[in-house]
Short mmCIF file of C-alpha atoms in Angstrom, two decimals:
data_model
loop_
_atom_site.label_atom_id
_atom_site.label_comp_id
_atom_site.label_asym_id
_atom_site.label_seq_id
_atom_site.Cartn_x
_atom_site.Cartn_y
_atom_site.Cartn_z
CA MET E 468 101.83 115.32 87.76
CA GLY E 469 102.39 111.92 89.38
CA PHE E 470 99.89 109.09 89.27
CA THR E 471 97.81 108.04 92.30
CA LEU E 472 96.57 104.46 92.25
CA GLU E 473 92.84 104.64 92.94
CA GLY E 474 90.34 102.36 91.22
CA PRO E 475 86.77 103.62 90.70
CA VAL E 476 83.63 101.47 90.70
CA LEU E 477 83.56 99.47 87.46
CA GLU E 478 80.11 98.29 86.40
CA GLY E 479 79.27 95.48 84.02
CA ALA E 480 76.19 93.42 83.20
CA LEU E 481 77.42 90.41 85.19
CA VAL E 482 79.72 91.87 87.81
CA ARG E 483 80.27 95.14 89.63
CA LEU E 484 83.77 95.84 90.91
CA GLU E 485 83.54 97.90 94.11
CA PRO E 486 86.60 99.40 95.82
CA LEU E 487 87.27 97.09 98.75
CA GLY E 488 86.06 98.16 102.20
CA HIS E 489 85.37 96.61 105.59
CA ARG E 490 81.70 96.31 104.61
CA HIS E 491 82.71 93.51 102.21
CA THR E 492 84.34 91.32 104.85
CA ALA E 493 81.38 89.10 105.71
CA GLY E 494 80.43 88.56 102.08
CA LEU E 495 83.99 87.67 101.12
CA ALA E 496 84.17 85.22 104.02
CA ALA E 497 81.03 83.46 102.81
CA ALA E 498 82.28 83.39 99.21
CA ALA E 499 85.64 81.90 100.19
CA GLU E 500 84.01 79.00 102.06
CA GLU E 501 81.61 77.82 99.33
CA SER E 502 84.11 75.24 98.09
CA ARG E 503 87.88 75.44 98.16
CA ASP E 504 88.64 72.66 95.69
CA SER E 505 89.98 75.04 93.03
CA TYR E 506 92.30 77.01 95.33
CA GLY E 507 95.27 74.64 95.24
CA PHE E 508 97.71 77.21 93.81
CA THR E 509 95.93 80.37 95.00
CA TRP E 510 95.96 81.62 98.57
CA VAL E 511 92.42 82.52 99.59
CA PRO E 512 91.85 83.44 103.24
CA ARG E 513 89.61 81.33 105.41
CA ARG E 514 86.54 82.81 107.08
CA GLU E 515 88.40 83.61 110.29
CA GLU E 516 91.25 85.26 108.35
CA MET E 517 89.12 87.54 106.19
CA GLY E 518 89.16 90.56 108.53
CA ALA E 519 92.96 90.58 108.63
CA TYR E 520 93.07 90.03 104.85
CA VAL E 521 90.89 93.10 104.21
CA ASP E 522 93.00 95.16 106.63
CA THR E 523 96.17 94.10 104.81
CA GLN E 524 94.77 94.97 101.39
CA LEU E 525 93.58 98.36 102.61
CA GLY E 526 97.02 98.99 104.10
CA ARG E 527 98.62 98.27 100.75
CA ALA E 528 96.10 100.61 99.14
CA ALA E 529 97.03 103.37 101.60
CA ASP E 530 100.68 102.90 100.60
CA GLY E 531 99.80 103.35 96.92
CA LYS E 532 100.73 99.76 96.01
CA LEU E 533 97.28 98.34 95.37
CA ALA E 534 93.75 99.22 94.28
CA PRO E 535 91.71 96.31 95.70
CA TYR E 536 88.18 95.39 94.64
CA ALA E 537 85.35 93.20 95.82
CA GLN E 538 83.62 91.39 92.97
CA VAL E 539 79.85 91.68 93.32
CA ASP E 540 77.27 89.73 91.32
CA ALA E 541 75.36 92.42 89.43
CA ALA E 542 72.02 90.58 89.51
CA THR E 543 71.94 89.56 93.18
CA GLY E 544 74.33 91.92 94.97
CA ARG E 545 76.11 88.89 96.41
CA ILE E 546 79.88 89.21 96.87
CA VAL E 547 81.62 86.54 94.79
CA GLY E 548 85.34 87.31 95.08
CA ALA E 549 88.15 89.81 94.97
CA THR E 550 90.66 91.26 92.52
CA SER E 551 93.08 94.19 92.34
CA PHE E 552 95.15 96.54 90.29
CA TRP E 553 98.66 96.47 91.73
CA ASP E 554 102.38 97.02 91.07
CA PRO E 555 101.99 100.34 89.24
CA ARG E 556 105.11 101.23 87.25
CA ARG E 557 105.80 104.88 86.55
CA LEU E 558 108.26 106.71 84.36
CA PRO E 559 110.99 108.22 86.55
CA SER E 560 111.05 111.39 84.48
CA ASP E 561 107.49 112.55 85.20
CA GLY E 562 105.78 109.90 87.34
CA ARG E 563 103.46 108.91 84.50
CA LEU E 564 101.94 105.44 84.79
CA PHE E 565 102.97 103.15 81.96
CA ALA E 566 102.16 99.67 83.28
CA ILE E 567 99.93 97.97 85.85
CA GLU E 568 99.30 94.40 86.95
CA ILE E 569 95.99 92.67 87.65
CA GLY E 570 96.28 90.21 90.50
CA TYR E 571 95.13 89.05 93.94
CA THR E 572 92.17 87.52 92.08
CA TRP E 573 89.91 84.77 93.36
CA LEU E 574 86.28 83.79 92.85
CA ALA E 575 83.73 81.81 94.80
CA ALA E 576 83.13 78.35 93.36
CA SER E 577 79.61 79.30 92.23
CA ALA E 578 80.96 82.23 90.17
CA GLN E 579 83.62 80.27 88.32
CA GLY E 580 82.82 79.48 84.71
CA THR E 581 79.90 81.93 84.62
CA GLY E 582 81.51 84.77 82.64
CA VAL E 583 82.19 86.84 85.75
CA ASN E 584 85.97 86.48 85.43
CA THR E 585 85.87 87.40 81.74
CA GLU E 586 83.81 90.52 82.35
CA ALA E 587 85.85 91.57 85.39
CA LYS E 588 89.06 91.34 83.35
CA TYR E 589 87.39 93.25 80.52
CA LEU E 590 86.40 96.07 82.87
CA LEU E 591 89.88 96.25 84.41
CA PHE E 592 91.65 96.15 81.05
CA ARG E 593 89.35 98.81 79.62
CA HIS E 594 89.94 101.15 82.55
CA ALA E 595 93.71 100.64 82.47
CA PHE E 596 94.07 101.22 78.74
CA GLU E 597 91.36 103.81 78.13
CA SER E 598 91.32 105.86 81.35
CA TRP E 599 94.89 105.48 82.57
CA ASN E 600 96.38 105.13 79.07
CA VAL E 601 98.87 102.47 80.12
CA ALA E 602 101.17 100.82 77.61
CA ARG E 603 100.93 97.40 79.24
CA VAL E 604 98.85 95.26 81.61
CA ASP E 605 100.47 92.23 83.27
CA LEU E 606 99.01 89.07 84.77
CA LYS E 607 100.98 86.37 86.62
CA THR E 608 100.15 82.99 88.12
CA ASP E 609 101.94 79.98 89.56
CA ALA E 610 103.47 78.23 86.54
CA ARG E 611 101.93 74.94 87.74
CA ASN E 612 98.39 76.38 87.81
CA ALA E 613 96.98 75.10 84.51
CA ARG E 614 93.45 76.25 85.39
CA SER E 615 94.54 79.84 86.01
CA ARG E 616 96.79 79.92 82.96
CA ALA E 617 93.93 78.78 80.74
CA ALA E 618 91.61 81.41 82.21
CA ILE E 619 94.18 84.15 81.58
CA GLU E 620 94.74 82.99 78.01
CA ARG E 621 90.99 83.15 77.37
CA THR E 622 91.10 86.88 78.10
CA GLY E 623 93.43 87.33 75.13
CA ALA E 624 96.58 87.96 77.14
CA SER E 625 99.80 86.69 75.54
CA PHE E 626 102.04 84.22 77.36
CA GLU E 627 105.51 85.71 77.68
CA GLY E 628 107.38 83.04 79.60
CA VAL E 629 108.18 81.75 83.07
CA LEU E 630 110.08 83.72 85.69
CA ARG E 631 111.92 81.17 87.80
CA ASN E 632 111.92 81.51 91.60
CA TRP E 633 109.97 84.73 91.14
CA SER E 634 107.88 84.93 94.32
CA GLY E 635 106.80 83.08 97.43
CA SER E 636 104.58 80.05 96.93
CA SER E 637 100.91 80.32 97.92
CA VAL E 638 100.45 76.57 98.13
CA PRO E 639 99.62 75.26 101.62
CA GLY E 640 102.61 73.40 103.00
CA GLU E 641 105.05 75.32 100.79
CA GLU E 642 105.52 78.26 103.14
CA GLY E 643 109.00 79.71 102.69
CA ARG E 644 109.46 78.14 99.26
CA LEU E 645 109.71 80.03 95.99
CA ARG E 646 107.53 79.46 92.96
CA ASP E 647 108.01 79.91 89.23
CA SER E 648 105.55 82.44 87.78
CA ALA E 649 103.97 82.30 84.32
CA VAL E 650 103.75 85.83 82.89
CA PHE E 651 101.10 87.13 80.51
CA SER E 652 100.39 90.60 79.12
CA ILE E 653 98.36 92.77 76.80
CA VAL E 654 99.99 95.87 75.35
CA ALA E 655 98.24 99.00 74.17
CA GLU E 656 98.67 98.24 70.46
CA GLU E 657 96.82 94.94 70.96
CA TRP E 658 94.00 96.28 73.08
CA PRO E 659 91.49 97.25 70.31
CA ALA E 660 91.51 93.69 68.91
CA ARG E 661 91.47 92.13 72.39
CA ARG E 662 88.59 94.37 73.40
CA ALA E 663 86.54 93.31 70.37
CA ALA E 664 87.21 89.61 71.07
CA LEU E 665 86.24 89.96 74.73
CA GLU E 666 83.05 91.80 73.81
CA GLU E 667 82.15 88.98 71.42
CA ARG E 668 82.73 86.40 74.17
CA LEU E 669 80.61 88.38 76.61
CA ALA E 670 77.82 88.73 74.04
CA ARG E 671 77.72 84.92 73.75
CA VAL E 672 77.61 84.61 77.56
CA HIS E 673 74.65 87.00 77.69
CA GLU E 674 72.86 85.09 74.92
CA ARG E 675 73.24 81.81 76.82
CA ARG E 676 72.07 83.35 80.08
CA THR E 677 69.07 84.96 78.38
CA ALA E 678 68.13 81.65 76.76
CA ALA E 679 68.45 79.80 80.06
CA GLU E 680 66.32 82.37 81.88
CA ARG E 681 63.66 82.14 79.14
CA VAL E 682 63.51 78.35 79.51
CA MET E 683 63.16 78.69 83.28
CA ARG E 684 60.21 81.03 82.81
CA HIS E 685 58.67 79.05 79.92
CA PRO E 686 59.78 75.38 80.05
CA SER E 687 57.63 74.51 77.03
CA GLU E 688 59.95 76.60 74.85
CA ALA E 689 63.00 74.47 75.65
CA PRO E 690 64.60 72.81 72.60
CA ARG E 691 63.85 69.10 72.28
CA GLY E 692 65.59 66.39 70.37
CA PRO E 693 68.18 63.62 70.74
CA GLY E 694 70.36 64.27 73.74
CA VAL E 695 68.33 67.25 74.89
CA THR E 696 66.99 67.18 78.43
CA ILE E 697 65.10 69.79 80.41
#
């Protein structure tokens, strides 16, 4: 039986990945306009472009090329970005899925550096390896995007090299130009160790958040000492 690319809801403690729909348009538009300082190498639609962006992603989904998600803050229900499974590769003999890419990812400025990206990648990796039984998950970014490359490396993905002139540039003003793409991956044999490392990272994120919330509720319990401010 062939594979149909459909991503289910993926629920974490920090983020919920919901299959993209028109109901997410307004929230995505607000998220994209918080601050755009970190989007230099990533195309993120402006508020007035978000409806067409959602339509395009849903069209790709209908063609079986993409499983797009809205990223939703689990605590507040606020939409904080988007991501996708895409480029499914199947064996020609039986249509079985053997590889998938994670891409079309962006986050609102307020969600960056909060653990949301780490948990979202964890949820996507886990589904790909443990539900779809893929042999490989890919991630790519503009080779010049040091911020994105560092974020991908923190998920445990291995850098494989740079594909020169691989795809169209997403940088404003570079329309029609080609970019070099840095390629990363995790393969199935690596996933158990990568999963354990990601779970350890997420446990530390939760510990820090719990401590911060406790201090907010009970300021007198905040640690004091040289260099400590509350």
